Amino acid sequence: MLGNFSYCNPTKLHFGPEALDALAGELAHYGKRVQLIYGGGSIKKNGIYDQVVSILKAAGKEIFEDPGVMPNPTTEKLYEGCKIARENNVDLLLAVGGGSCCDYAKGVSVSAWCDEDPWEKYYVRMEEPANRLIPVGCVLTMVGTGSEMNGGSVITNHATKQKIGHVFGEEVFPKFSILNPKYTYTLPKYQMVAGIYDIMNHITEQYFSGEDDCTSDYLMEGLMRSLLHSSRIAVKDPENYEARSNLMWIATWALNTLVAQGKDTDWMVHMIGQSVGAYTDATHGMTLSAVSLPYYRYVMPYGLHQFKKFAVNVWGVRPEGKTDEAIAQEGLAAMEDWMKEMGLVLHLAELGVTEDMLDGIAKGSFIMEGGYKVLTHQEIVDILRQSL
Amino acid sequence: MLGNFSYCNPTKLHFGPEALDALAGELAHYGKRVQLIYGGGSIKKNGIYDQVVSILKAAGKEIFEDPGVMPNPTTEKLYEGCKIARENNVDLLLAVGGGSCCDYAKGVSVSAWCDEDPWEKYYVRMEEPANRLIPVGCVLTMVGTGSEMNGGSVITNHATKQKIGHVFGEEVFPKFSILNPKYTYTLPKYQMVAGIYDIMNHITEQYFSGEDDCTSDYLMEGLMRSLLHSSRIAVKDPENYEARSNLMWIATWALNTLVAQGKDTDWMVHMIGQSVGAYTDATHGMTLSAVSLPYYRYVMPYGLHQFKKFAVNVWGVRPEGKTDEAIAQEGLAAMEDWMKEMGLVLHLAELGVTEDMLDGIAKGSFIMEGGYKVLTHQEIVDILRQSL
């Protein structure tokens, strides 16, 4: 059922092997001062940095370098980026990298001209921006977060051991994103499969809610079935364009607000995973994969009808002559088999989590109320212990 | 597989029982001279006209009435609307009605300030607009065409017996659309099911193309499965909000360019149906339903793999121990059963088509090349004869 909502997603996407050819046209809409945001420098090895810089120079842009964005962007880095943006009065934030660079760019966009501590205002108090925003553009080199077409921005505060995501409105969405599936070929397998599970979990966080019939659920079943098909090809043949292009497109549509329409959403796995990330700095997708199965097996009885649909419509479980619970269990078992096939982390210990951290990780996990079961602190600790 | 493309859909949607509350906020973005476009006056009976007019007046707008848009908007009507828009220098075209009103509004948007015959320039020669455009807003009261979130505009020329659709770029898309599923409750069943089939055919026109694996196909399978589920409820219980809200949302996403990404598309059924419409002025969706089964049964052998997928993934046909052709046939048979259940027109004779018209209708059907078989004139005549 679809109740009252407004939908608008103005981000312009340029997709495909020649997507970067569209960058010059997009740059023409903005002033000449561009803050170039990127990560650890892999874009210098694979040549993307040089291509982007030459396009910027040909467009007569002045480049202000902002490198070193880490996998989980920190408050310290955010303050540093804001200083660069403000002191140079930049006209455009161009993020070249994965979700971390894009999340960080959106953080700088809302924070650079904020008149108080942006961490407190935008991440702790979750306020909406009223100050001047700096437009964001994105050249995506990693797949998973969907940050290229949404308002999400996750920042980590190591001092307080908090990893908080604020989903901003459409005025903070990237104005344009360049999506070339071939840029993702060189990604190490560990990063690729972590991204694949991030996509899957974005969908399940939105799928496992509600009692009613909603077109968004059918769209998500389609996305998940395409994800399973292409992920099995990509993990064996990383340079299979068909599979990698599908994965890139699924990632974008899994988290650009479309499939959330008409739904409550859960996000409890992300809340626990983000807290694990704040303690271990582990790869985001792996923090999700490590806690997912214990979580879903625990909440399954509270949303049995949906877990049954999941088993039949996504995993092809044959329902004939089985109880709803048996069907649902079979679906989760099929998901576990796929996760093993992908080489995903299924135990928190592999991420450096120890028994003594569990209480703190649970305390750091926001309790969400959109899923099938509102968890208590103790239930989160139990799920974490089963995930060790 | 997803090759090179750009995607942007800037239309803002306000959905739900209270969607009209958003109209005042949207009107604030435009000048005070509003051309109010509507059809035969049903909106005066159901009260929507009075609600919209009072919102326009409260917003201090000057209203220029443009009523009488017919189910298949004509060139004469287009010229009339352009005259109203130009002579009153209107700032906004507000279409209140179904796809015909919305298609017509887009026609007036590109044509009002066109310095030559817009029929020749935009519909016969299919040129892109360079002249001033008038922004379009839409309050949707009928479901099916998807015109509320795309650039499509179909105009009929009775003098030349041509019904031509031009799909304009995003600058012609409605700036905003108000989608209240309850507005569709009062629609006669004939119109409702015609709209339901229009939705289905928009999807199949895009689904039946290509040899490769594409996420768009999975999205379309999800949309079709949701359409089957909700259509079966809506046809028995037209005031079932859950079903009608799903149908309204499916219609929008079936034809707002998303599911066409990475695909060639067919549209041959629409070409034949539009030519039937030009001869009979029959309801659009019924012209499509009358020719679909003979067309799909004829082209099925040329795209057998996709018709097999259609049967298994959309209609739940069990493939075990059957030939691909038997599976594909079973899928089309299931579609025929559903079409009968809906009460759709399956014979052109019911729409007033006679044997002597077939050659002319075939001549008036643009030959499309994106599907599994490029038809000859004689093949179209044969399909039309089987549809009689």
PDB file of C-alpha atoms in Angstrom, chain B residues 293 297 307-308 310-312 314-317 325-337:
ATOM      1  CA  LEU B 293      -2.164 -11.864 -28.493  1.00  0.00           C
ATOM      2  CA  ARG B 297       2.059 -15.373 -30.687  1.00  0.00           C
ATOM      3  CA  PHE B 307       8.857 -15.479 -23.791  1.00  0.00           C
ATOM      4  CA  LYS B 308      10.006 -18.448 -21.704  1.00  0.00           C
ATOM      5  CA  PHE B 310       7.999 -14.229 -19.170  1.00  0.00           C
ATOM      6  CA  ALA B 311       6.034 -17.456 -18.652  1.00  0.00           C
ATOM      7  CA  VAL B 312       8.099 -18.690 -15.700  1.00  0.00           C
ATOM      8  CA  VAL B 314       5.666 -13.506 -14.435  1.00  0.00           C
ATOM      9  CA  TRP B 315       2.974 -16.181 -14.816  1.00  0.00           C
ATOM     10  CA  GLY B 316       4.494 -18.894 -12.622  1.00  0.00           C
ATOM     11  CA  VAL B 317       4.546 -21.521 -15.378  1.00  0.00           C
ATOM     12  CA  GLU B 325       8.065 -23.406 -26.895  1.00  0.00           C
ATOM     13  CA  ALA B 326       5.478 -25.178 -24.746  1.00  0.00           C
ATOM     14  CA  ILE B 327       6.512 -23.050 -21.751  1.00  0.00           C
ATOM     15  CA  ALA B 328       6.274 -19.832 -23.790  1.00  0.00           C
ATOM     16  CA  GLN B 329       2.848 -20.828 -25.176  1.00  0.00           C
ATOM     17  CA  GLU B 330       1.636 -21.557 -21.650  1.00  0.00           C
ATOM     18  CA  GLY B 331       2.712 -18.064 -20.576  1.00  0.00           C
ATOM     19  CA  LEU B 332       0.719 -16.413 -23.365  1.00  0.00           C
ATOM     20  CA  ALA B 333      -2.258 -18.647 -22.565  1.00  0.00           C
ATOM     21  CA  ALA B 334      -2.059 -17.475 -18.934  1.00  0.00           C
ATOM     22  CA  MET B 335      -1.959 -13.890 -20.167  1.00  0.00           C
ATOM     23  CA  GLU B 336      -5.049 -14.544 -22.302  1.00  0.00           C
ATOM     24  CA  ASP B 337      -6.912 -15.960 -19.266  1.00  0.00           C
TER      25      ASP B 337
END
